[in-house]
Coordinates of C-alpha atoms in Angstrom, one line a residue:
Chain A
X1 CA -21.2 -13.9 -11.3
X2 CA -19.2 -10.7 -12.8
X3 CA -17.3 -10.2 -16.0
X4 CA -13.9 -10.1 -15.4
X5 CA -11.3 -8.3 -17.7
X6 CA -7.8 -9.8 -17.6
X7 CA -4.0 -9.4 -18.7
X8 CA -2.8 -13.1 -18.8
X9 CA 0.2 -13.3 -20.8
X10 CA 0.2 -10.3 -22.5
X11 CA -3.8 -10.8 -24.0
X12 CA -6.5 -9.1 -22.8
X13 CA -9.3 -11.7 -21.7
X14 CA -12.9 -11.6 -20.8
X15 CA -14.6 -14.3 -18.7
X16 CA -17.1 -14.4 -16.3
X17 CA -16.9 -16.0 -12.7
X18 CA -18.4 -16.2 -9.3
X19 CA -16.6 -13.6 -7.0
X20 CA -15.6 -16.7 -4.8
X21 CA -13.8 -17.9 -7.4
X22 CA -9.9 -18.1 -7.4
X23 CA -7.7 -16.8 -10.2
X24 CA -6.3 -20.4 -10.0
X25 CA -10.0 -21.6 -11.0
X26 CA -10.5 -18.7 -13.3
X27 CA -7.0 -19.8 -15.6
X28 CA -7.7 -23.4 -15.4
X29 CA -11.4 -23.7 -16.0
X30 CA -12.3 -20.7 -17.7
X31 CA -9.2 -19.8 -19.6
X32 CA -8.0 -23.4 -20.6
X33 CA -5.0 -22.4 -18.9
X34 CA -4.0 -25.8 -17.2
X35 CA -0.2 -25.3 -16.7
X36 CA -1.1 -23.6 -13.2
X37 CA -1.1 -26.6 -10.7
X38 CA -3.8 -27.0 -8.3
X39 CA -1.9 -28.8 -5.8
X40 CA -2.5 -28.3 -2.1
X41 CA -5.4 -25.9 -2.8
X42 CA -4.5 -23.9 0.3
X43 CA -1.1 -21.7 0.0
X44 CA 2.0 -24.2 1.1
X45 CA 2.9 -26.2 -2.5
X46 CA 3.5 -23.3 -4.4
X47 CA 2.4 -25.4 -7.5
X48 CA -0.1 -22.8 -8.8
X49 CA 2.7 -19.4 -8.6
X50 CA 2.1 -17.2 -11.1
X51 CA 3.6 -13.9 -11.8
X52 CA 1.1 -11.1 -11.0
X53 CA 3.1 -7.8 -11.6
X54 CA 6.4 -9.5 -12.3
X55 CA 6.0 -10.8 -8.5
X56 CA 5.5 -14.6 -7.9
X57 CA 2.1 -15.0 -5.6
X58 CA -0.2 -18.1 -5.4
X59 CA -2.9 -18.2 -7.7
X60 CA -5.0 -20.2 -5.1
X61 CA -5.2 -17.9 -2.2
X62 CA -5.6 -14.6 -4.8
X63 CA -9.3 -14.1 -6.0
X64 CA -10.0 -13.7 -9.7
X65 CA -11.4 -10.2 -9.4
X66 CA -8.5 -9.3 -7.3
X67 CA -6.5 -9.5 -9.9
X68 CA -8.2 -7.6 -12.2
X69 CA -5.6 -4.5 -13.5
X70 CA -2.6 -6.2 -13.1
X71 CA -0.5 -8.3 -15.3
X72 CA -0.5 -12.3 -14.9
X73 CA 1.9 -14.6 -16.4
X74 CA 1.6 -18.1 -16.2
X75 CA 3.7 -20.7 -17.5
X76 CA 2.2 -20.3 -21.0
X77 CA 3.2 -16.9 -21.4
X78 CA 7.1 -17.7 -20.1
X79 CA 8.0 -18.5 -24.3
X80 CA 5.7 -15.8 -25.7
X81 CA 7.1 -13.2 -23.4
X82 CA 10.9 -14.6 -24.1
X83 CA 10.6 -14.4 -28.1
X84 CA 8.8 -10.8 -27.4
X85 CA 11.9 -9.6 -26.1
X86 CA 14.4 -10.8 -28.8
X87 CA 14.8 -14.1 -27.7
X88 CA 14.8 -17.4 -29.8
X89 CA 13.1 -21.0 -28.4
X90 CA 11.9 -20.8 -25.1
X91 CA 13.0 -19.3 -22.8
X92 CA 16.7 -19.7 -20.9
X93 CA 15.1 -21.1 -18.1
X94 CA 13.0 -23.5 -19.3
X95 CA 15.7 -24.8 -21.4
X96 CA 18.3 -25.1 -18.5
X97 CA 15.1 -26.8 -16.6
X98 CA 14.9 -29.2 -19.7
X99 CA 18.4 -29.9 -20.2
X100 CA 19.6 -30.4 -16.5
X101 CA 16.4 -32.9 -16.1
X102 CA 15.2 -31.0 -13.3
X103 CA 11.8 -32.3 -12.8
X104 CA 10.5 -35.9 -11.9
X105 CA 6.9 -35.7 -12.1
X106 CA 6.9 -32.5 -13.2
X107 CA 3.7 -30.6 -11.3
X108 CA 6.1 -28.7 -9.3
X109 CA 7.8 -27.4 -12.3
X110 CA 5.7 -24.4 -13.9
X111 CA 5.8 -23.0 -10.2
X112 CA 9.4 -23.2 -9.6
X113 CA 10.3 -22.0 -13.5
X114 CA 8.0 -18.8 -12.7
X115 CA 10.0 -17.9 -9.7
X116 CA 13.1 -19.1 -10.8
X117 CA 12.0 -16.6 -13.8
X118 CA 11.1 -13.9 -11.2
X119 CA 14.1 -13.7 -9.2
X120 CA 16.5 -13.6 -12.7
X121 CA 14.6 -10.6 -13.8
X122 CA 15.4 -9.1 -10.1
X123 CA 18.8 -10.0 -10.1
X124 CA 20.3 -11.5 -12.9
X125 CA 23.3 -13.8 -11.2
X126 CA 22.1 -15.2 -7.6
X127 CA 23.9 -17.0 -6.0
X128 CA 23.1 -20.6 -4.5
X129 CA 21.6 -18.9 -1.1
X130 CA 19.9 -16.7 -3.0
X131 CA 18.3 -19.5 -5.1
X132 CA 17.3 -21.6 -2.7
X133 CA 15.4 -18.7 -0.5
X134 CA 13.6 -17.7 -3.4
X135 CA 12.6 -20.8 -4.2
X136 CA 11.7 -22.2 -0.8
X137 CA 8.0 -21.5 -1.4
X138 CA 7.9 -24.1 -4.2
X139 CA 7.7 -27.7 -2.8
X140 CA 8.8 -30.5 -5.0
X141 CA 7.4 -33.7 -3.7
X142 CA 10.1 -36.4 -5.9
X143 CA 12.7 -34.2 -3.7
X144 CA 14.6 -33.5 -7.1
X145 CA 15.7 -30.3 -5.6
X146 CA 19.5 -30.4 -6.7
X147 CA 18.8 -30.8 -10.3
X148 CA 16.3 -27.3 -9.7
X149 CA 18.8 -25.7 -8.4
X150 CA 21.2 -26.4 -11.1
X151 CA 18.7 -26.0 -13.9
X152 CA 18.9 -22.1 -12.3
X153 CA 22.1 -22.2 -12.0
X154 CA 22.8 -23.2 -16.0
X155 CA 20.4 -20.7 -16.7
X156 CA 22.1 -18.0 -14.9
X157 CA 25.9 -19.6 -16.7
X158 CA 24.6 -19.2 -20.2
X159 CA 23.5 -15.4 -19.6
X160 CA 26.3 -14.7 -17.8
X161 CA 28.3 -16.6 -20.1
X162 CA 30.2 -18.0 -17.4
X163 CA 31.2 -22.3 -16.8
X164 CA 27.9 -24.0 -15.8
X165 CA 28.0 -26.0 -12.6
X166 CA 29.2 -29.8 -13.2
X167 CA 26.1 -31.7 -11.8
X168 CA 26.0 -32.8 -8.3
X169 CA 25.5 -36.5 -9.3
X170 CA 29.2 -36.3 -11.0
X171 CA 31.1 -35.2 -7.9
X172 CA 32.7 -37.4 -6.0
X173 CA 32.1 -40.4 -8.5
X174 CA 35.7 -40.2 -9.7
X175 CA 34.9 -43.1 -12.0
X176 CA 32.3 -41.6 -14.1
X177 CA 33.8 -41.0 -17.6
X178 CA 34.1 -37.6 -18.6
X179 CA 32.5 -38.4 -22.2
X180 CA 29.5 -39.4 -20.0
X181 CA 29.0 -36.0 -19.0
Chain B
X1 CA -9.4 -29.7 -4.5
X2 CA -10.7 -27.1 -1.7
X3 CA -13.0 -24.6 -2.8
X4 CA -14.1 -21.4 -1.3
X5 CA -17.5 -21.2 0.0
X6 CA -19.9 -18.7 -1.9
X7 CA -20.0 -14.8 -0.5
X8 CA -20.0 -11.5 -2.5
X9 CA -16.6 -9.5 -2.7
X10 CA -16.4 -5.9 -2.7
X11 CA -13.9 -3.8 -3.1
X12 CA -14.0 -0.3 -1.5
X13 CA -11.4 2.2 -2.5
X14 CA -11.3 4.5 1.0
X15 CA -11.1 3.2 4.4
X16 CA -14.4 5.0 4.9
X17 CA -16.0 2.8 2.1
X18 CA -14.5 -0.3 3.7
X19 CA -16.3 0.8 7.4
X20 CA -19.6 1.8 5.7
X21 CA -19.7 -1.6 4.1
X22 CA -18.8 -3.5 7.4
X23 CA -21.0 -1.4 9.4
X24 CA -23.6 -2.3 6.9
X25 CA -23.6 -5.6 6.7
X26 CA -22.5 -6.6 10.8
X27 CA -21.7 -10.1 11.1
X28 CA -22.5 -11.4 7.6
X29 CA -19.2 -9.0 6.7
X30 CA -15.4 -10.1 7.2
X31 CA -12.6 -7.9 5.7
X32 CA -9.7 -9.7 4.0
X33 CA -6.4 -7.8 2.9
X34 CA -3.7 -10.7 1.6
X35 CA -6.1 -13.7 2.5
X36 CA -3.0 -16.0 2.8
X37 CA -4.8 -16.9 6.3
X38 CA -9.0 -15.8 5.8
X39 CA -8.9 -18.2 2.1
X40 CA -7.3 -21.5 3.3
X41 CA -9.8 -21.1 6.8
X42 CA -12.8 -20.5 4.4
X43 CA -12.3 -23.4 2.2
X44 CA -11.9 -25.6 5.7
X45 CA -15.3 -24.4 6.5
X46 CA -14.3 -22.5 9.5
X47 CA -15.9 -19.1 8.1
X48 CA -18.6 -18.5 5.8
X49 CA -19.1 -14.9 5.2
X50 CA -21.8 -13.3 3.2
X51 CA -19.6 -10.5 2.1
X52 CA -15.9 -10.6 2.1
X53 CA -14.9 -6.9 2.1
X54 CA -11.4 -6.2 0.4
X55 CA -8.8 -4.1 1.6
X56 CA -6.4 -4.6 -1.6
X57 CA -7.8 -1.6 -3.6
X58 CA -7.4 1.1 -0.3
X59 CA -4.5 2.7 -1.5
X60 CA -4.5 4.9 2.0
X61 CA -3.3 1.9 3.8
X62 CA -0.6 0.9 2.1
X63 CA 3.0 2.0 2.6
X64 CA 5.8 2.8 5.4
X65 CA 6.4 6.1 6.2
X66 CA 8.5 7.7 9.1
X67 CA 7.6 10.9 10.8
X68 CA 9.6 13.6 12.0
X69 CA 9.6 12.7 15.6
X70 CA 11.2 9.1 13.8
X71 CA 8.2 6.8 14.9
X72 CA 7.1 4.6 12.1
X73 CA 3.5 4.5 10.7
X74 CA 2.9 1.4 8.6
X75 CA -0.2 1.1 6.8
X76 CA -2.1 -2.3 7.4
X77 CA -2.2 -3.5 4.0
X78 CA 1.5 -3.2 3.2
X79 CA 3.0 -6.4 2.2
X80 CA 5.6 -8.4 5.1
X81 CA 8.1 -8.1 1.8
X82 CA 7.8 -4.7 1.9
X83 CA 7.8 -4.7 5.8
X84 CA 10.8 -7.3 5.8
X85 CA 12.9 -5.2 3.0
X86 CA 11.6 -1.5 4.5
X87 CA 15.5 0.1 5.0
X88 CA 13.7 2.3 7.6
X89 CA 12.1 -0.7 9.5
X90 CA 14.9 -2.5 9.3
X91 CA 16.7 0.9 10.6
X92 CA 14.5 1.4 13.4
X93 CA 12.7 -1.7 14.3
X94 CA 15.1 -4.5 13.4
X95 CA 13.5 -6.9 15.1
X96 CA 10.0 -6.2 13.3
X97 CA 11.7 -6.8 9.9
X98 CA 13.0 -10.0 11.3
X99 CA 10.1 -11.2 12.0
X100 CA 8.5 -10.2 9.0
X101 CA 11.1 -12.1 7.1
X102 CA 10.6 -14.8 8.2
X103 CA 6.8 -15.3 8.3
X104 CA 5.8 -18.4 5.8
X105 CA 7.7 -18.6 2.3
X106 CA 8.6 -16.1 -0.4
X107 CA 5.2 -16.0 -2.0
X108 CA 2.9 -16.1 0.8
X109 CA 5.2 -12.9 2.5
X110 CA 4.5 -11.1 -1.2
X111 CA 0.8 -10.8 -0.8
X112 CA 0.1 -11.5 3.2
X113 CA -0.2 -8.0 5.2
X114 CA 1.4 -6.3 8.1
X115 CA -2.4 -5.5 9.3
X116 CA -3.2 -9.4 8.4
X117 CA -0.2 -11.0 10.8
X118 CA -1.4 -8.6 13.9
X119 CA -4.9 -10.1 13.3
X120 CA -4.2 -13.9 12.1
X121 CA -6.5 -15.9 13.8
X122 CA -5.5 -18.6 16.3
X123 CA -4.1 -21.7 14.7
X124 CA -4.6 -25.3 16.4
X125 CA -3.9 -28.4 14.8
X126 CA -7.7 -29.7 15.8
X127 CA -8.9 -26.9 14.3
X128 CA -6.6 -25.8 11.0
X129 CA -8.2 -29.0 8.9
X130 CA -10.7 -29.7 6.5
X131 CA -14.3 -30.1 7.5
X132 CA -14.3 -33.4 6.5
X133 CA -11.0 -34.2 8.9
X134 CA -13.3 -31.9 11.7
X135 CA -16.4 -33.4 11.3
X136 CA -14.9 -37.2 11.6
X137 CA -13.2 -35.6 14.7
X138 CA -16.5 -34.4 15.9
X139 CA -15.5 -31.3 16.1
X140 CA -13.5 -28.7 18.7
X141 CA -14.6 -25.8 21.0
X142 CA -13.1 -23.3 18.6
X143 CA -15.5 -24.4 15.8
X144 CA -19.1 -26.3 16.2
X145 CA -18.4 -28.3 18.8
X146 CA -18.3 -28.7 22.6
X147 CA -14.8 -30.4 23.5
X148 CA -11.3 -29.6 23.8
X149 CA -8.9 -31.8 22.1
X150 CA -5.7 -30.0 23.6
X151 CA -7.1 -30.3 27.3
X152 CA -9.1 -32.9 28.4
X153 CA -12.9 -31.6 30.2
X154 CA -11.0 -27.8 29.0
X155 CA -14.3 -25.7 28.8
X156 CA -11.9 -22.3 27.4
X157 CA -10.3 -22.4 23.5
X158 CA -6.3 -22.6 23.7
X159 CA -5.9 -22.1 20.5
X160 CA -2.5 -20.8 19.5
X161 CA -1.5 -16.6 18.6
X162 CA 0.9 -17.6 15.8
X163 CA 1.4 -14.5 14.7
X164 CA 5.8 -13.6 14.0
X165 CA 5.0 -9.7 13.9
X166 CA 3.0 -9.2 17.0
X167 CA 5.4 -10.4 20.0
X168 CA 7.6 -7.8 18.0
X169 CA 5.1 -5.1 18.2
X170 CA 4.5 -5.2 21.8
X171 CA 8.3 -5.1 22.3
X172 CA 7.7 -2.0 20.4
X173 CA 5.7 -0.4 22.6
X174 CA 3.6 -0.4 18.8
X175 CA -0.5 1.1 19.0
X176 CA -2.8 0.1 16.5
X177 CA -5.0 2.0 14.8
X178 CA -8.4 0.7 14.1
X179 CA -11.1 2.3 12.1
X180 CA -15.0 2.2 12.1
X181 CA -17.8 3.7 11.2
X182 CA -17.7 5.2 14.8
X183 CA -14.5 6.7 14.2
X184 CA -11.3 5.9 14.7
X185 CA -9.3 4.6 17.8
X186 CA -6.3 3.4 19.1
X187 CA -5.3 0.6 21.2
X188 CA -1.6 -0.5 22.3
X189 CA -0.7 -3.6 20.9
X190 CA 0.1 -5.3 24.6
X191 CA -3.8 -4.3 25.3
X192 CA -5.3 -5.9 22.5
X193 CA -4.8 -9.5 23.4
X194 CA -7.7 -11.6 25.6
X195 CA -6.6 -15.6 26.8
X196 CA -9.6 -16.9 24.5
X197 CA -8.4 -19.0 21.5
X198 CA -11.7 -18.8 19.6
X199 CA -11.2 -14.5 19.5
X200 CA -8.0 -13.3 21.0
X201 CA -8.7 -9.8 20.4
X202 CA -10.6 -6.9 22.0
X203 CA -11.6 -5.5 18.9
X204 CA -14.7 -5.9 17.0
X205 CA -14.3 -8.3 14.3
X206 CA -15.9 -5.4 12.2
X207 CA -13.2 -3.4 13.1
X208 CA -10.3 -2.4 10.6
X209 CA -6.9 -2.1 11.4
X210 CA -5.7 0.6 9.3
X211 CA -2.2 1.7 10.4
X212 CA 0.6 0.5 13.2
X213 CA 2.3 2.8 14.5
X214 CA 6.0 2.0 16.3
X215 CA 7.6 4.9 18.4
X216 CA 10.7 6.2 18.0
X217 CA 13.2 3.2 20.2
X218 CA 15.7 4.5 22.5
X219 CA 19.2 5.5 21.0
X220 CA 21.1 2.1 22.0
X221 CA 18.2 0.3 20.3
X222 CA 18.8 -3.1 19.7
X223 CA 16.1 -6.1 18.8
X224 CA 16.0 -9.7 17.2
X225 CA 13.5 -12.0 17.1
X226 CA 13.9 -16.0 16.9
X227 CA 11.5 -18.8 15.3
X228 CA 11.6 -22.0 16.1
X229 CA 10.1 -24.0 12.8
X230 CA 10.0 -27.4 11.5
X231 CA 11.1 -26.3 7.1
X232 CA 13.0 -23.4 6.7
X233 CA 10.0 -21.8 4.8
X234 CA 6.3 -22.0 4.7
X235 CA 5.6 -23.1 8.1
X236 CA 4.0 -20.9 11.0
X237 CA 6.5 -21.0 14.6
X238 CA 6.4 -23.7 16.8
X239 CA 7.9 -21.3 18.8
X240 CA 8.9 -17.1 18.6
X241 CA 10.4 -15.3 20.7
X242 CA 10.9 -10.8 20.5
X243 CA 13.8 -9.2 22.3
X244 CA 14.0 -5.3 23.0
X245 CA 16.8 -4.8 24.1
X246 CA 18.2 -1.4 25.0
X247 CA 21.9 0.1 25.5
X248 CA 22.5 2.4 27.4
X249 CA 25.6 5.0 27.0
X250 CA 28.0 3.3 29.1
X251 CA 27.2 -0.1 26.8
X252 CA 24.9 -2.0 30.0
X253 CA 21.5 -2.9 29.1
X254 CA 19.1 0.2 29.8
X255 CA 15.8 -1.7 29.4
X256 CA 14.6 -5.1 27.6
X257 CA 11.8 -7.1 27.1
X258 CA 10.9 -10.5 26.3
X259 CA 7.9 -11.7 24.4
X260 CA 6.6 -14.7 23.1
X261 CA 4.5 -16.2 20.9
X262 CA 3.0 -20.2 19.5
X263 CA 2.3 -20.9 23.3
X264 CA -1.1 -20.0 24.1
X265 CA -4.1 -17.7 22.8
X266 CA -2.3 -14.7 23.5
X267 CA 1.4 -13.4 23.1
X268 CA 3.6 -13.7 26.1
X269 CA 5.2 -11.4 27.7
X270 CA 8.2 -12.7 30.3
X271 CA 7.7 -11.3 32.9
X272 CA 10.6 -9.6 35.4
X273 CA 13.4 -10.0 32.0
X274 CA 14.2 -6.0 32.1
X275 CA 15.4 -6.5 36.4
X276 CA 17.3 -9.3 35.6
X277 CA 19.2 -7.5 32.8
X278 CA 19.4 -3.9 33.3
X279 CA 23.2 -2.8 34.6
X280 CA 25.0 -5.7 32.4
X281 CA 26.9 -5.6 29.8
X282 CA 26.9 -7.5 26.8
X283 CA 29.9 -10.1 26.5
X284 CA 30.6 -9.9 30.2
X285 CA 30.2 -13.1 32.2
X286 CA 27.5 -11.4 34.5
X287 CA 25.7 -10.4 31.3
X288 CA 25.6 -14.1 30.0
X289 CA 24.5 -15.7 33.5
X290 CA 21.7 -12.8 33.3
X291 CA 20.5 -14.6 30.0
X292 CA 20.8 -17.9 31.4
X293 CA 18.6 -16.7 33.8
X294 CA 16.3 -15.3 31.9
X295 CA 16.2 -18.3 29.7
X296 CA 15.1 -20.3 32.9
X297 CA 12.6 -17.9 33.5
X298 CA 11.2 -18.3 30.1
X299 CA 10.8 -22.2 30.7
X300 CA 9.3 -21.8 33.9
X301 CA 6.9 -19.3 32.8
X302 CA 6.0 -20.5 28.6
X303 CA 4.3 -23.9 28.6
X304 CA 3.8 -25.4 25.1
X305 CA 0.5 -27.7 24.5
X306 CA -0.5 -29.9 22.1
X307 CA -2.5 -27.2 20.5
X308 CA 0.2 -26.4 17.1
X309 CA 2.1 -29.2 15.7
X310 CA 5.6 -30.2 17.5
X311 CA 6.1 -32.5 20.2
X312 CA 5.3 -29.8 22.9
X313 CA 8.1 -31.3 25.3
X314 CA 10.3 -31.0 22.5
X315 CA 9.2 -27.2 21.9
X316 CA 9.3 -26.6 25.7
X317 CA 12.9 -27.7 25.8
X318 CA 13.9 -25.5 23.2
X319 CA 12.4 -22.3 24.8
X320 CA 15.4 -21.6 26.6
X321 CA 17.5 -22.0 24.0
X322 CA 16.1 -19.8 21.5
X323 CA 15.4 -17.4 24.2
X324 CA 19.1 -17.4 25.2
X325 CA 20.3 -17.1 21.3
X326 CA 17.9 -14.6 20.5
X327 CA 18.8 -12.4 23.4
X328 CA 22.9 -12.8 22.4
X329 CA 21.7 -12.3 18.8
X330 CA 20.1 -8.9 19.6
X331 CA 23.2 -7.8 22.1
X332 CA 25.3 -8.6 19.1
X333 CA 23.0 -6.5 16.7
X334 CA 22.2 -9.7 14.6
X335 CA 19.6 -11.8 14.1
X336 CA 17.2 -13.3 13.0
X337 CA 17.5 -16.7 14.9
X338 CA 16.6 -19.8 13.5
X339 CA 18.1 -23.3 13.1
X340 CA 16.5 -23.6 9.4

């Protein structure tokens, strides 16, 4: 057991853990921080990402102690961080996530917002290539893939200020109504 | 949920910290740097260290730099992002960056090493599971038991090297530096390899690997590599394949070499590639007969087993065609090759 000082979210928190324990453990059932899925447990869902130092990394295979002195965002601090810098409601991406309906069961989702997060602040308008490879090390089991990828892609419009995509589910249905859209 | 087993970390800051520790505590000791392959094998149960002794806080090992002779010297615990993105590895080795780009998925290549690829231990799909899936299995020669799963009555571990950066490093010509508490010393990469799948290296397992080195590559330098691979992320090779390939002045091929990787315990080097292509010149017709031929010679000489996941007749048919579009790629200056 040690005492562990960390930066999650911008707050500076004390805990104690085991040194075999994960960060992944640590936020979840020390911090109360449950948005960070435990999925596969063993580095190939992607489900637990969190940003440690602005850079995505899996809170499974990184210990607790490693992580002490650097910065860690989770999926908690995505809002706080957004409305720190100026912002209103949450933040752009989790709105275009919400709006484009990009999630079906949803445990994927704090993973793939965090990257999806990650690569904006890198490099503000991707383009689809560039959006799938940095998110290929977030598995979405429902397959809902297209919507993700246009839930980035809104994201990226509305900063941009550019025409957001039309959804994938529209084209080549030439008799959906346009007031359906 | 898979938890880690107990064991004490600490967290040297020098590289002789790190060796006093190891040299301290002998066998109870393993050293971790990214842990994207030491965590997932310690919560299957397949080591249980006392002490885990972390690399992440040596600052001395981390970073690419490039000397003036123009060899590179790449500190263990640099990150394959920063290996994959290097603009001087991708310069000088091009082939290494490859490879490093295309190891697992984005996250996994953010905190796995350059020093933890080199020494990735075997992978076998008897022996990559849960103790649970072994145990009910009744376990493998690689880990508490007595048979082979892979070959039947096989007495010797045939575990797979599935390691993307080393058949590049030995294409190289790279030498490893490795450090103890006797000292330090240095062994080319080609040298460090043994056909046992349960420890593939001649090196101490107390040993650290502090630094790779890659020597300045001929002038006409060109290299790809090619990974055969079920997802077009995450996943370790079913199959990979390292070109060298040198041009000469006159634009014929000066030297090469071919090595391979995701066969057996131990990389793969083709053997009698460089006679078969030396004097041809890329985009003539005796140039792509050459690679023909050396893609036969690859099929003749790499045999998959059952030992990674992949229909190994399926992966054995496929080893002369990535060998073939990985040694076009590299005559082409592109690469990497991959059909996801």
């Amino acid at each position: 057991m040690r005492v562990l000082t960390l930066d999650v979210n911008g707050d500076r928190l004390e805990t104690a853990a085991p040194d075999h324990w994960t960060l992944l453990e640590v936020l979840r059932y020390k911090l109360g921080l449950t948005g960070s899925k435990q999925g596969c447990d063993k580095g190939d869902c992607g489900a637990c990402t969190v940003l440690v130092d602005g850079k995505p990394v899996l809170a499974c295979l990184t210990l607790a102690a490693e992580a002490v002195g650097s910065k860690v965002t989770t999926i908690e601090g995505l809002r706080p961080a957004h409305l720190e810098g100026g912002g209103t409601g949450v933040d752009p991406v989790q709105d275009a996530f919400d709006r484009c309906g990009a999630l079906q069961c949803g445990f994927c989702q704090p993973g793939m917002m965090l990257t999806a997060r990650a690569l904006l602040n890198e490099n503000p308008n991707p383009d689809r290539t560039e959006i799938q490879k940095a998110l290929s090390g977030n598995l979405c089991r429902c397959t809902g893939y297209t919507q993700i990828l246009e839930a980035v892609e809104t994201a990226i419009a509305e900063s941009t200020e550019s025409e957001p995509p039309r959804p994938a589910w529209t084209q080549d249905h030439p008799h959906v109504r346009e007031d359906a859209l | 949920m898979l938890r880690l087993p107990k064991f004490r970390l600490e967290e040297p800051t020098t590289v002789e910290g790190a060796t006093a520790l190891m040299a301290e505590h002998g066998e109870d000791a393993m050293v971790v740097a990214g842990g994207t392959d030491l965590w997932p094998n310690m919560k299957h149960g397949l080591f249980e260290p006392k002490v885990v002794v972390s690399l992440k806080r040596v600052e001395a090992m981390r970073g690419i730099t490039v000397d003036e002779d123009g060899s590179l010297r790449i500190g263990a615990t640099t990150t394959l992002a920063e290996m994959a993105q290097s603009a001087p590895v991708q310069a000088s080795a091009p082939a290494l960056a490859q490879a490093a780009s295309l190891v697992a998925g984005p996250q996994l290549r953010t905190m796995g090493t350059a020093g933890g690829n080199v020494m990735l231990d075997t992978r076998c799909q008897w022996y990559n599971q849960t103790h649970f899936w072994r145990k009910s299995l009744g376990y493998c020669l690689k880990k508490d038991g007595t048979v082979c799963h892979v070959v039947a009555g096989g007495r010797k571990c045939v575990a797979a090297a599935s390691n993307d950066t080393a058949p590049t490093l030995m294409s190289l010509g790279a030498t490893l530096a490795f450090a103890s508490a006797d000292g330090i010393r240095e062994v080319p990469v080609g040298e460090l390899w043994k056909a046992d799948g349960i420890w593939n290296k001649k090196a101490e397992r107390s040993e650290i690997l502090t630094e790779i080195r890659v020597p300045k590559q001929a002038a006409g330098h060109r290299g790809a590599y090619g990974k055969l691979r079920d997802r077009g992320s995450i996943d370790y090779p079913l199959f990979g394949c390292a070109v060298r390939m040198d041009l000469g002045e006159d634009g014929a091929v000066a030297g090469a070499d071919l090595v391979c990787v995701a066969l057996v315990a131990r990389p793969l080097r083709i053997k009698r590639v460089e006679e078969l292509l030396v004097g041809k010149t890329p985009g003539t017709e005796a140039f792509d007969s050459a690679v023909q031929e050396v893609a036969d010679l690859a099929y003749a000489q790499a045999k998959p087993m059952d030992n990674i996941p992949g229909d190994a007749e399926y992966r054995r048919e496929l080893v002369p065609v990535y060998v073939r579009r990985t040694l076009q790629a590299a005559a082409r200056g592109e690469g990497p090759v991959h059909h996801v």
